[in-house]
């Protein structure tokens, strides 16, 4: 960029980076003393006419005895773009492009280095595996752009929670890892985990929505738990899943028992997949009674696994695993289809007015294909939509209000009955109760169980029934097992009830027999 006619006026030293000037000068001296010899390449940072630093590489050639030259020639080529390209390739190979954190490959290299150092010195280190709670739901409801913004924010928060010598990496999706290169012990590692929980447990604004963020953390100690990089990653992951099982938004240290549990979990997951393929799941049905007419007005479907060795396995023993692994989507469709077919079987048997209630988890309901699933199965089975009741878990009210309202309105337009299950369990928005197109609420069986011996339980049940009446909602009490409970519910104005007092969940044949008998004699005497 310089004027060739004014090269002789340039102060070469001022153009060369101070650190590179000695080497450049020495290379010149070597060339002067070695006429005609090919000199090694030399690199230097040299400013151009605009004052910008360029990465240069070249060689000196002594041509002092060459007529017309009589000097030392320096030939340079500009490596700036090549160096930038190499730097970008390095960044892409070892850093996450979204957050700028180290990626899986670079992190494993760093973890390997810390393991070797810890093994030699005996000084402990700690590995943490972090997973954002409910991130998939944010992606599905607010879009991937909002999810990306959240991940970048989380990366910044994590950087601020650790020391400069520690490492933070993103493994993919919403999975992060933190490597504490030196810690005094488990107590110090726990304090860092608590710092991360406090920092990340807050609300962020994404696409005009306030979103709550929490994280589950698994911690494994180096070298106490293992000196193998792959094993340490596995142990931290197992501890993180334990944190999720303990209610999320907490941290757990790895214990050997987790390894045994993980092996059992993998075996059960394989068994679940096989059972799905072999259609080993059946439905049992618990009658629901109208407390005024004392007649059965519907049934609730309960899923059972027909295990070849254990017999009938209740849903409580496998439904959480199915939900966590995603198998719940296929399993839920299978169960819903079976329930719709059973409605038609009951009609052919002469029970034309009974309704069928089917339970769904938050993961199923927030799946993008849930509405299409309900429409498709209702259409394919030919069941009347008003004979179907969808039981929705109370924690669903913590989801994005706009998304939830759109979904429930669409389901309501389809003609199905919407039941809010386990009301009173956990936090529940009364505003949502008023704004959403719900038809029925079910009082959580935990309150029913303590009636009439627990005054608090009876007060809550009475308040829920009164509130439901104000909102023009039908109230169902589940888990009724004693005549005292039943007497209280009738006096409080509860409309419907179900529980072992009336009947345990029955298979298809037993249900038909029960329905025939209840027409001959009242259920409540």
Coordinates of C-alpha atoms in Angstrom, one line a residue:
X1 CA 0.0 0.0 0.0
X2 CA 3.0 2.3 0.1
X3 CA 4.1 4.6 -2.8
X4 CA 7.0 2.7 -4.5
X5 CA 8.8 6.0 -5.2
X6 CA 9.0 6.7 -1.5
X7 CA 10.2 3.4 -0.2
X8 CA 13.6 4.8 0.5
X9 CA 12.0 7.2 3.0
X10 CA 10.4 4.5 5.1
X11 CA 11.6 3.6 8.6
X12 CA 11.4 -0.2 8.3
X13 CA 11.9 -0.7 12.0
X14 CA 8.8 1.3 12.8
X15 CA 6.7 -0.9 10.5
X16 CA 7.7 -4.2 12.1
X17 CA 6.2 -5.5 15.3
X18 CA 8.7 -4.9 18.1
X19 CA 8.8 -8.6 19.0
X20 CA 9.6 -9.6 15.4
X21 CA 12.3 -7.0 14.6
X22 CA 15.2 -8.9 16.2
X23 CA 14.5 -12.0 14.2
X24 CA 14.1 -10.1 11.0
X25 CA 17.3 -8.2 11.6
X26 CA 19.3 -11.4 12.4
X27 CA 18.0 -13.1 9.3
X28 CA 19.2 -10.1 7.3
X29 CA 22.7 -10.4 8.8
X30 CA 22.8 -14.2 8.1
X31 CA 21.9 -13.5 4.5
X32 CA 24.7 -10.9 4.1
X33 CA 27.3 -13.4 5.4
X34 CA 26.0 -16.3 3.2
X35 CA 25.9 -15.0 -0.4
X36 CA 24.1 -17.2 -2.9
X37 CA 22.7 -19.5 -0.2
X38 CA 19.0 -20.3 0.2
X39 CA 18.1 -18.9 3.6
X40 CA 15.3 -20.3 5.9
X41 CA 11.9 -18.6 5.9
X42 CA 11.2 -15.9 8.4
X43 CA 7.8 -14.7 9.7
X44 CA 7.0 -11.2 10.9
X45 CA 4.1 -8.9 11.6
X46 CA 4.4 -5.8 9.4
X47 CA 2.1 -2.8 9.2
X48 CA 0.7 -1.8 5.8
X49 CA 0.2 1.8 4.7
X50 CA -3.1 1.9 6.5
X51 CA -1.4 1.0 9.8
X52 CA -3.0 -2.5 9.9
X53 CA -0.9 -5.4 11.0
X54 CA -0.3 -8.1 8.4
X55 CA 1.0 -11.6 8.9
X56 CA 4.0 -12.0 6.5
X57 CA 6.4 -14.8 5.6
X58 CA 9.4 -14.5 3.4
X59 CA 13.2 -15.0 2.8
X60 CA 16.3 -12.9 2.5
X61 CA 18.5 -13.5 -0.5
X62 CA 22.0 -11.9 -0.7
X63 CA 22.5 -10.5 -4.2
X64 CA 25.3 -8.1 -3.3
X65 CA 27.5 -9.3 -6.2
X66 CA 24.6 -9.4 -8.8
X67 CA 25.0 -6.5 -11.3
X68 CA 22.0 -4.2 -11.2
X69 CA 21.0 -5.4 -7.7
X70 CA 24.0 -5.1 -5.4
X71 CA 21.8 -5.6 -2.3
X72 CA 19.9 -8.0 -0.2
X73 CA 16.4 -8.9 -1.5
X74 CA 13.6 -9.6 0.9
X75 CA 10.6 -11.5 -0.7
X76 CA 7.4 -11.5 1.4
X77 CA 4.0 -13.0 0.9
X78 CA 0.9 -12.0 2.9
X79 CA -0.4 -14.9 5.1
X80 CA -3.1 -12.8 6.9
X81 CA -6.1 -14.4 5.2
X82 CA -4.6 -17.9 5.5
X83 CA -3.9 -17.4 9.2
X84 CA -7.5 -16.1 9.6
X85 CA -8.8 -19.2 7.8
X86 CA -6.7 -21.5 10.0
X87 CA -7.9 -19.7 13.1
X88 CA -11.5 -20.1 11.9
X89 CA -11.0 -23.8 11.2
X90 CA -9.6 -24.2 14.7
X91 CA -12.5 -22.4 16.2
X92 CA -15.0 -24.6 14.3
X93 CA -13.1 -27.7 15.3
X94 CA -12.9 -27.0 19.0
X95 CA -15.5 -24.4 19.9
X96 CA -19.3 -24.3 19.9
X97 CA -20.4 -21.8 17.2
X98 CA -23.5 -20.7 19.1
X99 CA -22.1 -19.9 22.5
X100 CA -18.3 -19.7 21.9
X101 CA -17.7 -22.3 24.6
X102 CA -15.4 -25.3 24.2
X103 CA -17.1 -28.2 22.3
X104 CA -17.1 -31.9 23.2
X105 CA -13.7 -32.7 21.6
X106 CA -11.8 -29.8 23.2
X107 CA -13.5 -30.4 26.6
X108 CA -12.5 -34.1 26.5
X109 CA -8.9 -33.0 25.8
X110 CA -9.0 -30.6 28.8
X111 CA -10.6 -33.2 31.0
X112 CA -7.9 -35.7 30.0
X113 CA -5.2 -33.2 31.0
X114 CA -6.9 -32.6 34.4
X115 CA -7.2 -36.3 35.1
X116 CA -3.5 -36.9 34.4
X117 CA -2.5 -34.0 36.6
X118 CA -4.9 -35.1 39.4
X119 CA -3.6 -38.6 39.2
X120 CA 0.0 -37.4 39.6
X121 CA -0.6 -34.8 42.3
X122 CA -3.5 -36.4 44.2
X123 CA -5.2 -33.1 44.2
X124 CA -9.0 -33.5 43.6
X125 CA -10.9 -32.0 40.7
X126 CA -14.6 -32.1 39.9
X127 CA -16.7 -32.6 36.8
X128 CA -20.3 -31.3 36.5
X129 CA -22.9 -32.3 34.0
X130 CA -25.7 -29.7 33.6
X131 CA -29.0 -30.0 31.8
X132 CA -31.6 -27.2 31.5
X133 CA -35.0 -28.3 32.8
X134 CA -37.8 -28.0 30.2
X135 CA -35.6 -26.7 27.4
X136 CA -37.4 -28.7 24.7
X137 CA -40.7 -27.1 25.8
X138 CA -39.2 -23.7 25.2
X139 CA -37.9 -24.7 21.8
X140 CA -41.3 -26.2 20.8
X141 CA -43.4 -23.3 22.1
X142 CA -41.3 -20.2 21.5
X143 CA -39.1 -21.4 18.6
X144 CA -35.5 -22.3 18.1
X145 CA -34.4 -18.6 17.9
X146 CA -35.6 -18.1 21.5
X147 CA -34.0 -21.4 22.5
X148 CA -30.6 -20.2 21.0
X149 CA -30.9 -16.9 22.9
X150 CA -31.4 -18.8 26.2
X151 CA -28.4 -21.0 25.5
X152 CA -26.2 -18.0 24.9
X153 CA -27.4 -16.4 28.1
X154 CA -26.8 -19.6 30.1
X155 CA -23.2 -19.8 28.6
X156 CA -22.5 -16.3 29.9
X157 CA -23.9 -17.1 33.4
X158 CA -21.8 -20.2 33.6
X159 CA -18.6 -18.4 32.6
X160 CA -19.3 -16.0 35.5
X161 CA -19.6 -18.8 38.0
X162 CA -16.2 -20.4 37.6
X163 CA -12.5 -19.4 37.8
X164 CA -10.3 -18.6 34.8
X165 CA -8.5 -21.9 35.2
X166 CA -11.8 -23.9 35.1
X167 CA -13.5 -25.0 31.9
X168 CA -17.1 -24.6 30.6
X169 CA -18.3 -26.4 27.5
X170 CA -21.5 -27.1 25.6
X171 CA -21.8 -30.7 24.5
X172 CA -24.9 -30.1 22.4
X173 CA -28.5 -29.2 22.8
X174 CA -29.0 -27.9 26.3
X175 CA -26.2 -30.0 27.8
X176 CA -23.3 -28.2 29.4
X177 CA -20.3 -29.4 31.4
X178 CA -18.1 -27.6 33.9
X179 CA -14.6 -28.8 34.9
X180 CA -13.2 -27.5 38.2
X181 CA -9.5 -28.1 37.6
X182 CA -8.7 -27.9 41.4
X183 CA -11.0 -28.2 44.4
X184 CA -10.3 -29.0 48.0
X185 CA -13.1 -31.6 48.1
X186 CA -16.8 -32.4 47.7
X187 CA -17.8 -29.4 49.9
X188 CA -16.0 -26.9 47.7
X189 CA -17.5 -28.6 44.5
X190 CA -21.0 -28.4 46.2
X191 CA -20.6 -24.7 46.8
X192 CA -19.8 -24.1 43.1
X193 CA -22.9 -26.1 42.2
X194 CA -25.0 -24.0 44.6
X195 CA -23.6 -20.9 43.0
X196 CA -24.6 -22.1 39.5
X197 CA -28.1 -23.0 40.7
X198 CA -28.6 -19.6 42.2
X199 CA -27.3 -17.8 39.1
X200 CA -29.3 -19.8 36.6
X201 CA -32.6 -20.0 38.6
X202 CA -34.2 -16.9 37.3
X203 CA -36.6 -15.6 34.6
X204 CA -35.6 -14.4 31.2
X205 CA -37.4 -12.5 28.6
X206 CA -37.6 -14.4 25.3
X207 CA -39.9 -13.4 22.4
X208 CA -42.0 -11.2 24.7
X209 CA -42.4 -14.1 27.1
X210 CA -41.0 -14.4 30.7
X211 CA -39.5 -17.9 30.9
X212 CA -38.3 -19.5 34.1
X213 CA -35.0 -21.3 33.9
X214 CA -33.8 -24.0 36.2
X215 CA -31.0 -26.6 35.9
X216 CA -30.2 -30.1 37.1
X217 CA -26.6 -30.8 37.9
X218 CA -24.7 -34.1 38.4
X219 CA -21.2 -34.0 40.0
X220 CA -18.4 -36.6 40.0
X221 CA -15.1 -36.3 41.8
X222 CA -11.7 -36.8 40.1
X223 CA -9.8 -39.1 40.8
X224 CA -11.9 -40.6 43.6
X225 CA -14.8 -41.8 41.4
X226 CA -12.7 -42.7 38.3
X227 CA -9.5 -41.9 36.4
X228 CA -11.1 -42.7 33.0
X229 CA -12.5 -39.8 30.9
X230 CA -15.4 -41.7 29.4
X231 CA -16.4 -43.2 32.8
X232 CA -16.3 -39.8 34.5
X233 CA -18.6 -38.3 31.8
X234 CA -21.0 -41.3 32.3
X235 CA -21.0 -40.9 36.1
X236 CA -21.7 -37.1 35.9
X237 CA -24.6 -37.8 33.5
X238 CA -26.0 -40.5 35.9
X239 CA -25.8 -38.0 38.8
X240 CA -27.6 -35.4 36.7
X241 CA -30.5 -37.8 36.0
X242 CA -30.7 -38.4 39.7
X243 CA -31.0 -34.7 40.2
X244 CA -34.0 -34.7 37.8
X245 CA -35.6 -37.5 39.6
X246 CA -35.2 -35.6 42.9
X247 CA -37.4 -32.8 41.5
X248 CA -35.0 -30.9 39.2
X249 CA -33.3 -27.6 40.1
X250 CA -30.8 -29.3 42.4
X251 CA -27.4 -31.1 42.3
X252 CA -26.4 -34.6 43.2
X253 CA -23.0 -36.3 43.6
X254 CA -22.4 -39.6 41.9
X255 CA -22.7 -42.8 44.0
X256 CA -22.0 -46.4 43.0
X257 CA -25.6 -47.2 43.5
X258 CA -26.5 -45.0 40.5
X259 CA -24.5 -47.3 38.3
X260 CA -26.6 -50.3 39.3
X261 CA -29.8 -48.3 38.9
X262 CA -28.7 -47.2 35.5
X263 CA -28.1 -50.8 34.4
X264 CA -31.6 -51.7 35.6
X265 CA -33.1 -48.6 33.9
X266 CA -31.5 -49.6 30.6
X267 CA -32.8 -53.1 30.9
X268 CA -36.3 -51.9 31.7
X269 CA -36.1 -49.4 28.7
X270 CA -35.3 -52.3 26.4
X271 CA -38.1 -54.3 27.9
X272 CA -40.5 -51.4 27.3
X273 CA -39.5 -51.1 23.7
X274 CA -40.0 -54.8 23.2
X275 CA -43.4 -54.7 24.9
X276 CA -44.5 -51.8 22.6
X277 CA -43.5 -53.8 19.5
X278 CA -45.3 -56.9 20.8
X279 CA -48.4 -55.0 22.0
X280 CA -48.1 -56.1 25.6
X281 CA -50.0 -53.1 27.1
X282 CA -53.6 -53.4 28.2
X283 CA -56.2 -51.1 29.7
X284 CA -58.1 -51.6 32.9
X285 CA -61.1 -49.3 33.7
X286 CA -62.2 -47.8 37.0
X287 CA -65.9 -46.8 37.1
X288 CA -66.8 -43.1 37.9
X289 CA -70.1 -42.6 39.8
X290 CA -72.6 -39.8 39.8
X291 CA -73.3 -39.2 43.5
X292 CA -76.9 -38.0 42.9
X293 CA -78.2 -40.8 40.6
X294 CA -75.8 -43.4 42.2
X295 CA -75.1 -44.7 38.7
X296 CA -71.9 -45.2 36.7
X297 CA -71.5 -42.4 34.2
X298 CA -68.1 -43.2 32.9
X299 CA -64.7 -45.0 33.4
X300 CA -61.1 -43.9 33.6
X301 CA -58.6 -46.0 31.6
X302 CA -55.5 -47.2 33.5
X303 CA -52.6 -48.6 31.6
X304 CA -51.1 -51.9 32.6
X305 CA -48.0 -53.7 31.2
X306 CA -48.6 -57.4 30.7
X307 CA -45.1 -58.5 31.7
X308 CA -44.1 -62.1 30.8
X309 CA -42.5 -62.7 34.2
X310 CA -44.0 -60.1 36.6
X311 CA -47.6 -60.3 35.4
X312 CA -49.6 -57.1 35.3
X313 CA -47.4 -54.2 36.1
X314 CA -49.2 -50.9 37.1
X315 CA -48.3 -47.7 35.2
X316 CA -46.6 -46.1 38.3
X317 CA -43.8 -48.5 37.8
X318 CA -42.9 -47.7 34.2
X319 CA -44.7 -44.5 33.1
X320 CA -42.0 -42.1 34.3
X321 CA -39.3 -44.0 32.4
X322 CA -41.5 -44.0 29.3
X323 CA -42.0 -40.3 29.7
X324 CA -38.3 -39.5 30.1
X325 CA -37.2 -41.7 27.2
X326 CA -39.9 -40.4 24.8
X327 CA -41.6 -43.8 24.5
X328 CA -44.6 -42.2 26.0
X329 CA -45.6 -40.7 22.7
X330 CA -46.0 -44.1 21.0
X331 CA -47.4 -45.7 24.1
X332 CA -49.9 -42.9 24.6
X333 CA -51.2 -43.2 21.1
X334 CA -51.6 -46.9 21.5
X335 CA -53.5 -46.5 24.8
X336 CA -55.7 -43.7 23.5
X337 CA -56.6 -45.8 20.4
X338 CA -57.5 -48.8 22.6
X339 CA -59.7 -46.6 24.9
X340 CA -61.6 -45.2 21.9
X341 CA -62.2 -48.8 20.6
X342 CA -63.4 -49.8 24.0
X343 CA -66.0 -47.0 23.9
X344 CA -67.5 -48.5 20.8
X345 CA -67.4 -52.0 22.4
X346 CA -69.4 -50.7 25.4
X347 CA -71.9 -49.1 23.0
X348 CA -72.4 -52.5 21.3
X349 CA -72.9 -54.0 24.8
X350 CA -75.7 -51.6 25.5
X351 CA -73.9 -48.9 27.5
X352 CA -74.3 -46.0 25.2
X353 CA -73.9 -43.0 27.5
X354 CA -70.6 -43.9 29.3
X355 CA -67.7 -41.6 28.9
X356 CA -64.1 -42.7 28.7
X357 CA -61.3 -40.7 30.5
X358 CA -57.7 -41.1 29.3
X359 CA -54.7 -39.6 31.1
X360 CA -51.9 -37.7 29.3
X361 CA -48.6 -36.3 30.6
X362 CA -47.2 -32.8 30.0
X363 CA -44.7 -34.2 27.6
X364 CA -47.5 -35.8 25.5
X365 CA -49.7 -32.7 25.5
X366 CA -46.9 -30.3 24.6
X367 CA -45.7 -32.5 21.8
X368 CA -46.2 -30.7 18.5
X369 CA -48.2 -33.7 17.1
X370 CA -50.7 -34.0 20.1
X371 CA -53.7 -32.2 18.5
X372 CA -53.3 -34.1 15.3
X373 CA -53.0 -37.4 17.2
X374 CA -56.4 -36.8 19.0
X375 CA -58.1 -35.8 15.7
X376 CA -56.6 -38.7 13.8
X377 CA -57.5 -41.4 16.3
X378 CA -61.0 -40.1 16.9
X379 CA -61.6 -40.0 13.1
X380 CA -60.0 -43.5 12.5
X381 CA -61.9 -45.2 15.3
X382 CA -65.2 -43.4 14.5
X383 CA -65.8 -42.7 18.2
X384 CA -68.0 -39.7 19.1
X385 CA -65.7 -37.0 20.5
X386 CA -68.1 -36.1 23.2
X387 CA -67.7 -39.5 24.7
X388 CA -63.9 -38.9 25.3
X389 CA -62.5 -37.1 28.4
X390 CA -58.9 -36.0 28.3
X391 CA -57.3 -35.8 31.8
X392 CA -54.6 -33.1 31.9
X393 CA -52.1 -32.9 34.7
X394 CA -52.2 -29.8 36.9
X395 CA -48.6 -28.9 36.2
X396 CA -49.7 -28.3 32.6
X397 CA -50.9 -24.9 33.8
X398 CA -47.2 -23.8 34.3
X399 CA -46.7 -24.0 30.5
X400 CA -46.8 -21.1 28.1
X401 CA -50.3 -19.6 28.6
X402 CA -50.8 -18.6 24.9
X403 CA -49.8 -22.0 23.6
X404 CA -51.9 -23.8 26.2
X405 CA -55.0 -21.8 25.5
X406 CA -54.7 -22.3 21.7
X407 CA -54.4 -26.1 22.2
X408 CA -57.2 -26.4 24.7
X409 CA -59.5 -24.3 22.6
X410 CA -58.8 -26.5 19.6
X411 CA -59.5 -29.6 21.7
X412 CA -62.7 -28.1 23.1
X413 CA -63.9 -27.2 19.5
X414 CA -63.3 -30.9 18.7
X415 CA -65.9 -31.8 21.3
X416 CA -63.9 -33.7 23.8
X417 CA -64.3 -33.0 27.6
X418 CA -61.3 -31.5 29.3
X419 CA -60.5 -32.5 32.9
X420 CA -57.8 -30.9 35.1
X421 CA -56.4 -33.8 37.1
X422 CA -54.8 -33.7 40.6
X423 CA -56.1 -30.2 41.4
X424 CA -54.6 -28.9 44.6
X425 CA -51.3 -30.7 44.0
X426 CA -48.5 -28.1 43.6
X427 CA -49.0 -24.6 42.3
X428 CA -52.0 -23.9 40.1
X429 CA -53.1 -20.6 38.5
X430 CA -56.6 -19.6 39.4
X431 CA -56.5 -17.2 36.4
X432 CA -55.8 -20.1 34.1
X433 CA -58.8 -21.9 35.6
X434 CA -60.9 -19.0 34.7
X435 CA -59.5 -18.4 31.2
X436 CA -59.1 -22.0 29.9
X437 CA -62.0 -24.0 28.4
X438 CA -62.0 -26.7 31.2
X439 CA -65.0 -28.8 32.0
X440 CA -64.1 -30.7 35.1
X441 CA -61.5 -30.6 37.9
X442 CA -60.4 -33.6 39.9
X443 CA -59.5 -33.2 43.6
X444 CA -56.1 -34.7 44.2
X445 CA -56.5 -38.0 46.0
X446 CA -54.0 -36.9 48.7
X447 CA -56.7 -34.6 50.2
X448 CA -59.4 -37.3 49.9
X449 CA -57.2 -39.8 51.7
X450 CA -57.0 -37.7 54.9
X451 CA -60.8 -37.0 55.1
X452 CA -62.3 -36.8 57.6
X453 CA -59.4 -37.1 60.1
X454 CA -57.4 -34.1 58.8
X455 CA -59.2 -30.8 59.2
X456 CA -56.9 -29.1 56.7
X457 CA -57.7 -31.7 54.1
X458 CA -61.5 -31.3 54.6
X459 CA -61.2 -27.5 54.4
X460 CA -59.2 -27.7 51.2
X461 CA -61.7 -30.2 49.6
X462 CA -64.6 -27.9 50.6
X463 CA -62.9 -24.9 49.2
X464 CA -62.1 -26.6 45.9
X465 CA -65.7 -27.8 45.5
X466 CA -67.0 -24.3 46.3
X467 CA -64.5 -22.7 43.9
X468 CA -65.5 -25.1 41.1
X469 CA -69.2 -24.3 41.6
X470 CA -68.4 -20.6 41.2
X471 CA -66.5 -21.3 38.0
X472 CA -69.2 -23.6 36.7
X473 CA -66.9 -26.6 36.7
X474 CA -67.9 -30.2 37.6
X475 CA -65.9 -31.7 40.6
X476 CA -64.7 -35.3 40.7
X477 CA -63.1 -36.8 43.8
X478 CA -60.8 -39.7 43.1
X479 CA -59.3 -42.2 45.5
X480 CA -62.5 -42.6 47.6
X481 CA -62.1 -45.6 49.8
X482 CA -64.4 -45.2 52.9
X483 CA -68.1 -44.3 53.6
X484 CA -66.9 -41.4 55.8
X485 CA -65.1 -39.9 52.8
X486 CA -68.1 -40.4 50.6
X487 CA -70.5 -38.9 53.1
X488 CA -68.4 -35.8 53.5
X489 CA -68.1 -35.3 49.7
X490 CA -71.9 -35.6 49.2
X491 CA -72.5 -33.1 51.9
X492 CA -70.0 -30.7 50.4
X493 CA -71.7 -30.8 47.0
X494 CA -69.2 -33.0 45.1
X495 CA -70.8 -34.2 41.9
X496 CA -68.9 -37.3 40.9
X497 CA -66.5 -39.8 42.6
X498 CA -64.4 -42.8 41.9
X499 CA -62.2 -45.1 44.0
X500 CA -61.9 -48.5 45.5
X501 CA -65.0 -48.0 47.6
X502 CA -67.0 -48.5 44.3
X503 CA -64.6 -50.7 42.4
X504 CA -60.9 -51.4 41.6
X505 CA -59.8 -50.9 38.0
X506 CA -61.3 -53.8 36.0
X507 CA -60.4 -55.5 32.8
X508 CA -62.8 -55.4 29.9
X509 CA -64.8 -58.6 30.8
X510 CA -65.0 -57.7 34.5
X511 CA -66.2 -54.2 33.6
X512 CA -69.1 -55.5 31.6
X513 CA -70.2 -57.7 34.5
X514 CA -69.8 -54.8 37.0
X515 CA -72.0 -52.5 34.8
X516 CA -74.7 -55.1 34.5
X517 CA -74.8 -55.6 38.3
X518 CA -74.9 -51.9 39.0
X519 CA -78.1 -51.6 37.1
X520 CA -79.7 -54.3 39.2
X521 CA -78.6 -52.8 42.6
X522 CA -77.5 -49.3 43.6
X523 CA -73.8 -48.8 44.2
X524 CA -74.3 -46.7 47.4
X525 CA -76.7 -48.0 50.0

